[in-house]
């Protein structure tokens, strides 16, 4: 069966959220909450978290815990481990981070390295978000498709519940039951 | 100072030892095969000595770890340009330091070697998957591969464990040697007559009579388990790049 009509973004975000909980130490409450009950379609859950909690950032890669470094958008598990291993030998600079494999395009708004770069720090979340989504072709394509989409998230009359029904799309749009 | 070694890993380690012994830091380490006489260079030719090579490895293992020692060997197999210097620099830095530098990814040498190691790992993984055997009349299973790097020596473990009771030969067409496993022993072999080795299909005189049927069966199996609606060439090529299609029966040697 062809899957073209159902946007797979929702499924993609679900998987990303699951990954965060399993490998990045996120709790469910940190990914969705009463104030933000839905997964953002345009940004991945990790970036959403960072944009909603600007007070946790910027993270100093040379001093912070491994757990906090994991939360920087653009830093994956492997990069976080390499950062923690390599910084024993000397202060890490942005050039090192880039070579290690950190996605500096995203991470630069959220971290501090030994060479301080102030240009990308202290931004308002809306501005960071706009900057990152602008020029992102995939997002623009998706936004055009969404104009014809039916809303698919289950109603929230009963309030958010930890776990299941909150995040699953309505049955008719659920590709898993087609 | 330029050092020339015989092209074997033990030769490289012997050259490293020589560099220490003569207190002459190496600026170039090149294999005999790649060396070109030049007017200005006064290179030092190093004799390969297994004992000295072992000493270098032992010292390195104490300063770093068995994993690092293994990583250096794997990087050597990559045959990448100037990898000898990277290995040499790593050994020097490791011996000088009081800590194990293996995890200092801020260091360009460590980083470069770890990336090469990763590439080798991927190639080995691919070699486990992209090997297709043909049965010969002698009862030997024969396969041809053309890996990007010289990973045949580190790929055979997998096949030894998988086919311990059979006789098989995996031949590297690019490097003109193969690994022949028979009677539970492994040895390197070369062909005197190299006209056959590039053939994907063995000539009828050599292959077993049922071989054609088995190949047909395999191609049919492959076709029947394929789901047309799920076809995604871009993703497929990420997993099975075209350059490996040559020796895969199911691809009919396309590409």
PDB file of N, CA and C in Angstrom, chain B residues 170-223:
ATOM      1  N   UNK B 170      38.182 -16.847  -0.627  1.00  0.00           N
ATOM      2  CA  UNK B 170      37.703 -15.510  -0.968  1.00  0.00           C
ATOM      3  C   UNK B 170      38.865 -14.756  -1.589  1.00  0.00           C
ATOM      4  N   UNK B 171      38.626 -14.275  -2.790  1.00  0.00           N
ATOM      5  CA  UNK B 171      39.725 -13.672  -3.549  1.00  0.00           C
ATOM      6  C   UNK B 171      39.515 -12.180  -3.727  1.00  0.00           C
ATOM      7  N   UNK B 172      40.555 -11.407  -3.409  1.00  0.00           N
ATOM      8  CA  UNK B 172      40.501  -9.951  -3.583  1.00  0.00           C
ATOM      9  C   UNK B 172      41.024  -9.630  -4.976  1.00  0.00           C
ATOM     10  N   UNK B 173      40.099  -9.290  -5.897  1.00  0.00           N
ATOM     11  CA  UNK B 173      40.496  -9.091  -7.288  1.00  0.00           C
ATOM     12  C   UNK B 173      41.354  -7.858  -7.476  1.00  0.00           C
ATOM     13  N   UNK B 174      41.198  -6.903  -6.585  1.00  0.00           N
ATOM     14  CA  UNK B 174      41.970  -5.666  -6.732  1.00  0.00           C
ATOM     15  C   UNK B 174      43.414  -5.868  -6.287  1.00  0.00           C
ATOM     16  N   UNK B 175      43.605  -6.687  -5.283  1.00  0.00           N
ATOM     17  CA  UNK B 175      44.948  -6.829  -4.715  1.00  0.00           C
ATOM     18  C   UNK B 175      45.614  -8.141  -5.073  1.00  0.00           C
ATOM     19  N   UNK B 176      44.905  -8.935  -5.852  1.00  0.00           N
ATOM     20  CA  UNK B 176      45.495 -10.154  -6.410  1.00  0.00           C
ATOM     21  C   UNK B 176      45.991 -11.138  -5.378  1.00  0.00           C
ATOM     22  N   UNK B 177      45.195 -11.369  -4.355  1.00  0.00           N
ATOM     23  CA  UNK B 177      45.499 -12.474  -3.455  1.00  0.00           C
ATOM     24  C   UNK B 177      44.200 -12.911  -2.806  1.00  0.00           C
ATOM     25  N   UNK B 178      44.210 -14.097  -2.255  1.00  0.00           N
ATOM     26  CA  UNK B 178      42.988 -14.580  -1.630  1.00  0.00           C
ATOM     27  C   UNK B 178      43.287 -15.290  -0.337  1.00  0.00           C
ATOM     28  N   UNK B 179      42.217 -15.545   0.416  1.00  0.00           N
ATOM     29  CA  UNK B 179      42.358 -16.335   1.640  1.00  0.00           C
ATOM     30  C   UNK B 179      41.683 -17.679   1.405  1.00  0.00           C
ATOM     31  N   UNK B 180      42.438 -18.726   1.575  1.00  0.00           N
ATOM     32  CA  UNK B 180      41.934 -20.076   1.297  1.00  0.00           C
ATOM     33  C   UNK B 180      41.821 -20.826   2.607  1.00  0.00           C
ATOM     34  N   UNK B 181      40.617 -21.292   2.901  1.00  0.00           N
ATOM     35  CA  UNK B 181      40.368 -22.004   4.148  1.00  0.00           C
ATOM     36  C   UNK B 181      40.083 -23.458   3.820  1.00  0.00           C
ATOM     37  N   UNK B 182      40.908 -24.343   4.323  1.00  0.00           N
ATOM     38  CA  UNK B 182      40.628 -25.772   4.125  1.00  0.00           C
ATOM     39  C   UNK B 182      41.181 -26.567   5.285  1.00  0.00           C
ATOM     40  N   UNK B 183      40.444 -27.577   5.650  1.00  0.00           N
ATOM     41  CA  UNK B 183      40.824 -28.399   6.804  1.00  0.00           C
ATOM     42  C   UNK B 183      41.085 -27.536   8.032  1.00  0.00           C
ATOM     43  N   UNK B 184      40.201 -26.624   8.249  1.00  0.00           N
ATOM     44  CA  UNK B 184      40.264 -25.731   9.412  1.00  0.00           C
ATOM     45  C   UNK B 184      41.528 -24.894   9.472  1.00  0.00           C
ATOM     46  N   UNK B 185      42.195 -24.728   8.360  1.00  0.00           N
ATOM     47  CA  UNK B 185      43.375 -23.843   8.363  1.00  0.00           C
ATOM     48  C   UNK B 185      43.243 -22.796   7.283  1.00  0.00           C
ATOM     49  N   UNK B 186      43.741 -21.610   7.587  1.00  0.00           N
ATOM     50  CA  UNK B 186      43.603 -20.486   6.675  1.00  0.00           C
ATOM     51  C   UNK B 186      44.960 -20.131   6.104  1.00  0.00           C
ATOM     52  N   UNK B 187      45.029 -19.899   4.795  1.00  0.00           N
ATOM     53  CA  UNK B 187      46.309 -19.431   4.261  1.00  0.00           C
ATOM     54  C   UNK B 187      46.065 -18.466   3.103  1.00  0.00           C
ATOM     55  N   UNK B 188      47.031 -17.629   2.887  1.00  0.00           N
ATOM     56  CA  UNK B 188      46.930 -16.679   1.786  1.00  0.00           C
ATOM     57  C   UNK B 188      47.409 -17.365   0.506  1.00  0.00           C
ATOM     58  N   UNK B 189      46.711 -17.076  -0.589  1.00  0.00           N
ATOM     59  CA  UNK B 189      47.082 -17.712  -1.856  1.00  0.00           C
ATOM     60  C   UNK B 189      47.089 -16.685  -2.977  1.00  0.00           C
ATOM     61  N   UNK B 190      47.842 -16.990  -3.996  1.00  0.00           N
ATOM     62  CA  UNK B 190      47.781 -16.170  -5.207  1.00  0.00           C
ATOM     63  C   UNK B 190      47.611 -17.107  -6.393  1.00  0.00           C
ATOM     64  N   UNK B 191      47.077 -16.552  -7.461  1.00  0.00           N
ATOM     65  CA  UNK B 191      46.898 -17.359  -8.655  1.00  0.00           C
ATOM     66  C   UNK B 191      48.053 -17.145  -9.610  1.00  0.00           C
ATOM     67  N   UNK B 192      48.556 -18.233 -10.137  1.00  0.00           N
ATOM     68  CA  UNK B 192      49.621 -18.115 -11.130  1.00  0.00           C
ATOM     69  C   UNK B 192      49.037 -17.528 -12.415  1.00  0.00           C
ATOM     70  N   UNK B 193      47.851 -18.028 -12.769  1.00  0.00           N
ATOM     71  CA  UNK B 193      47.193 -17.532 -13.974  1.00  0.00           C
ATOM     72  C   UNK B 193      46.057 -16.614 -13.561  1.00  0.00           C
ATOM     73  N   UNK B 194      46.201 -15.301 -13.764  1.00  0.00           N
ATOM     74  CA  UNK B 194      45.216 -14.361 -13.241  1.00  0.00           C
ATOM     75  C   UNK B 194      44.133 -14.007 -14.251  1.00  0.00           C
ATOM     76  N   UNK B 195      44.012 -14.783 -15.303  1.00  0.00           N
ATOM     77  CA  UNK B 195      42.995 -14.421 -16.300  1.00  0.00           C
ATOM     78  C   UNK B 195      41.594 -14.723 -15.796  1.00  0.00           C
ATOM     79  N   UNK B 196      41.479 -15.679 -14.853  1.00  0.00           N
ATOM     80  CA  UNK B 196      40.144 -16.052 -14.376  1.00  0.00           C
ATOM     81  C   UNK B 196      39.615 -15.119 -13.304  1.00  0.00           C
ATOM     82  N   UNK B 197      40.506 -14.518 -12.531  1.00  0.00           N
ATOM     83  CA  UNK B 197      40.077 -13.985 -11.241  1.00  0.00           C
ATOM     84  C   UNK B 197      39.034 -12.891 -11.323  1.00  0.00           C
ATOM     85  N   UNK B 198      38.995 -12.197 -12.458  1.00  0.00           N
ATOM     86  CA  UNK B 198      38.013 -11.118 -12.508  1.00  0.00           C
ATOM     87  C   UNK B 198      36.633 -11.623 -12.904  1.00  0.00           C
ATOM     88  N   UNK B 199      36.538 -12.871 -13.316  1.00  0.00           N
ATOM     89  CA  UNK B 199      35.262 -13.375 -13.784  1.00  0.00           C
ATOM     90  C   UNK B 199      34.271 -13.483 -12.653  1.00  0.00           C
ATOM     91  N   UNK B 200      33.073 -12.964 -12.933  1.00  0.00           N
ATOM     92  CA  UNK B 200      32.039 -13.151 -11.923  1.00  0.00           C
ATOM     93  C   UNK B 200      31.560 -14.590 -11.954  1.00  0.00           C
ATOM     94  N   UNK B 201      31.504 -15.129 -13.166  1.00  0.00           N
ATOM     95  CA  UNK B 201      31.045 -16.498 -13.303  1.00  0.00           C
ATOM     96  C   UNK B 201      32.217 -17.405 -13.615  1.00  0.00           C
ATOM     97  N   UNK B 202      32.327 -18.456 -12.873  1.00  0.00           N
ATOM     98  CA  UNK B 202      33.371 -19.429 -13.188  1.00  0.00           C
ATOM     99  C   UNK B 202      33.044 -20.137 -14.496  1.00  0.00           C
ATOM    100  N   UNK B 203      34.065 -20.485 -15.255  1.00  0.00           N
ATOM    101  CA  UNK B 203      33.793 -21.231 -16.488  1.00  0.00           C
ATOM    102  C   UNK B 203      33.199 -22.600 -16.179  1.00  0.00           C
ATOM    103  N   UNK B 204      32.415 -23.137 -17.116  1.00  0.00           N
ATOM    104  CA  UNK B 204      31.705 -24.390 -16.877  1.00  0.00           C
ATOM    105  C   UNK B 204      32.622 -25.548 -16.511  1.00  0.00           C
ATOM    106  N   UNK B 205      33.823 -25.503 -17.045  1.00  0.00           N
ATOM    107  CA  UNK B 205      34.743 -26.606 -16.779  1.00  0.00           C
ATOM    108  C   UNK B 205      35.097 -26.696 -15.300  1.00  0.00           C
ATOM    109  N   UNK B 206      34.949 -25.583 -14.594  1.00  0.00           N
ATOM    110  CA  UNK B 206      35.407 -25.545 -13.211  1.00  0.00           C
ATOM    111  C   UNK B 206      34.249 -25.627 -12.214  1.00  0.00           C
ATOM    112  N   UNK B 207      33.072 -25.139 -12.626  1.00  0.00           N
ATOM    113  CA  UNK B 207      32.018 -25.065 -11.616  1.00  0.00           C
ATOM    114  C   UNK B 207      31.254 -26.366 -11.506  1.00  0.00           C
ATOM    115  N   UNK B 208      30.659 -26.507 -10.362  1.00  0.00           N
ATOM    116  CA  UNK B 208      29.837 -27.673 -10.062  1.00  0.00           C
ATOM    117  C   UNK B 208      28.577 -27.646 -10.924  1.00  0.00           C
ATOM    118  N   UNK B 209      28.009 -28.820 -11.237  1.00  0.00           N
ATOM    119  CA  UNK B 209      26.895 -28.881 -12.188  1.00  0.00           C
ATOM    120  C   UNK B 209      25.622 -28.252 -11.657  1.00  0.00           C
ATOM    121  N   UNK B 210      25.400 -28.298 -10.349  1.00  0.00           N
ATOM    122  CA  UNK B 210      24.176 -27.729  -9.798  1.00  0.00           C
ATOM    123  C   UNK B 210      24.272 -26.217  -9.586  1.00  0.00           C
ATOM    124  N   UNK B 211      25.447 -25.662  -9.825  1.00  0.00           N
ATOM    125  CA  UNK B 211      25.686 -24.258  -9.511  1.00  0.00           C
ATOM    126  C   UNK B 211      24.707 -23.329 -10.228  1.00  0.00           C
ATOM    127  N   UNK B 212      24.463 -23.581 -11.499  1.00  0.00           N
ATOM    128  CA  UNK B 212      23.543 -22.729 -12.259  1.00  0.00           C
ATOM    129  C   UNK B 212      22.156 -22.744 -11.628  1.00  0.00           C
ATOM    130  N   UNK B 213      21.697 -23.957 -11.253  1.00  0.00           N
ATOM    131  CA  UNK B 213      20.375 -24.056 -10.642  1.00  0.00           C
ATOM    132  C   UNK B 213      20.298 -23.260  -9.354  1.00  0.00           C
ATOM    133  N   UNK B 214      21.336 -23.372  -8.546  1.00  0.00           N
ATOM    134  CA  UNK B 214      21.331 -22.644  -7.279  1.00  0.00           C
ATOM    135  C   UNK B 214      21.302 -21.139  -7.509  1.00  0.00           C
ATOM    136  N   UNK B 215      22.028 -20.690  -8.530  1.00  0.00           N
ATOM    137  CA  UNK B 215      22.035 -19.254  -8.805  1.00  0.00           C
ATOM    138  C   UNK B 215      20.657 -18.797  -9.260  1.00  0.00           C
ATOM    139  N   UNK B 216      20.024 -19.610 -10.090  1.00  0.00           N
ATOM    140  CA  UNK B 216      18.663 -19.311 -10.520  1.00  0.00           C
ATOM    141  C   UNK B 216      17.740 -19.224  -9.321  1.00  0.00           C
ATOM    142  N   UNK B 217      17.855 -20.213  -8.426  1.00  0.00           N
ATOM    143  CA  UNK B 217      17.006 -20.249  -7.234  1.00  0.00           C
ATOM    144  C   UNK B 217      17.211 -19.001  -6.390  1.00  0.00           C
ATOM    145  N   UNK B 218      18.450 -18.604  -6.243  1.00  0.00           N
ATOM    146  CA  UNK B 218      18.746 -17.425  -5.439  1.00  0.00           C
ATOM    147  C   UNK B 218      18.141 -16.180  -6.064  1.00  0.00           C
ATOM    148  N   UNK B 219      18.275 -16.046  -7.372  1.00  0.00           N
ATOM    149  CA  UNK B 219      17.718 -14.862  -8.053  1.00  0.00           C
ATOM    150  C   UNK B 219      16.204 -14.843  -7.927  1.00  0.00           C
ATOM    151  N   UNK B 220      15.584 -15.999  -8.025  1.00  0.00           N
ATOM    152  CA  UNK B 220      14.128 -16.067  -7.922  1.00  0.00           C
ATOM    153  C   UNK B 220      13.686 -15.733  -6.513  1.00  0.00           C
ATOM    154  N   UNK B 221      14.404 -16.255  -5.530  1.00  0.00           N
ATOM    155  CA  UNK B 221      14.093 -15.950  -4.136  1.00  0.00           C
ATOM    156  C   UNK B 221      14.173 -14.453  -3.908  1.00  0.00           C
ATOM    157  N   UNK B 222      15.245 -13.877  -4.408  1.00  0.00           N
ATOM    158  CA  UNK B 222      15.464 -12.449  -4.243  1.00  0.00           C
ATOM    159  C   UNK B 222      14.312 -11.657  -4.853  1.00  0.00           C
ATOM    160  N   UNK B 223      13.889 -12.045  -6.052  1.00  0.00           N
ATOM    161  CA  UNK B 223      12.814 -11.352  -6.745  1.00  0.00           C
ATOM    162  C   UNK B 223      11.499 -11.537  -6.019  1.00  0.00           C
TER     163      UNK B 223
END
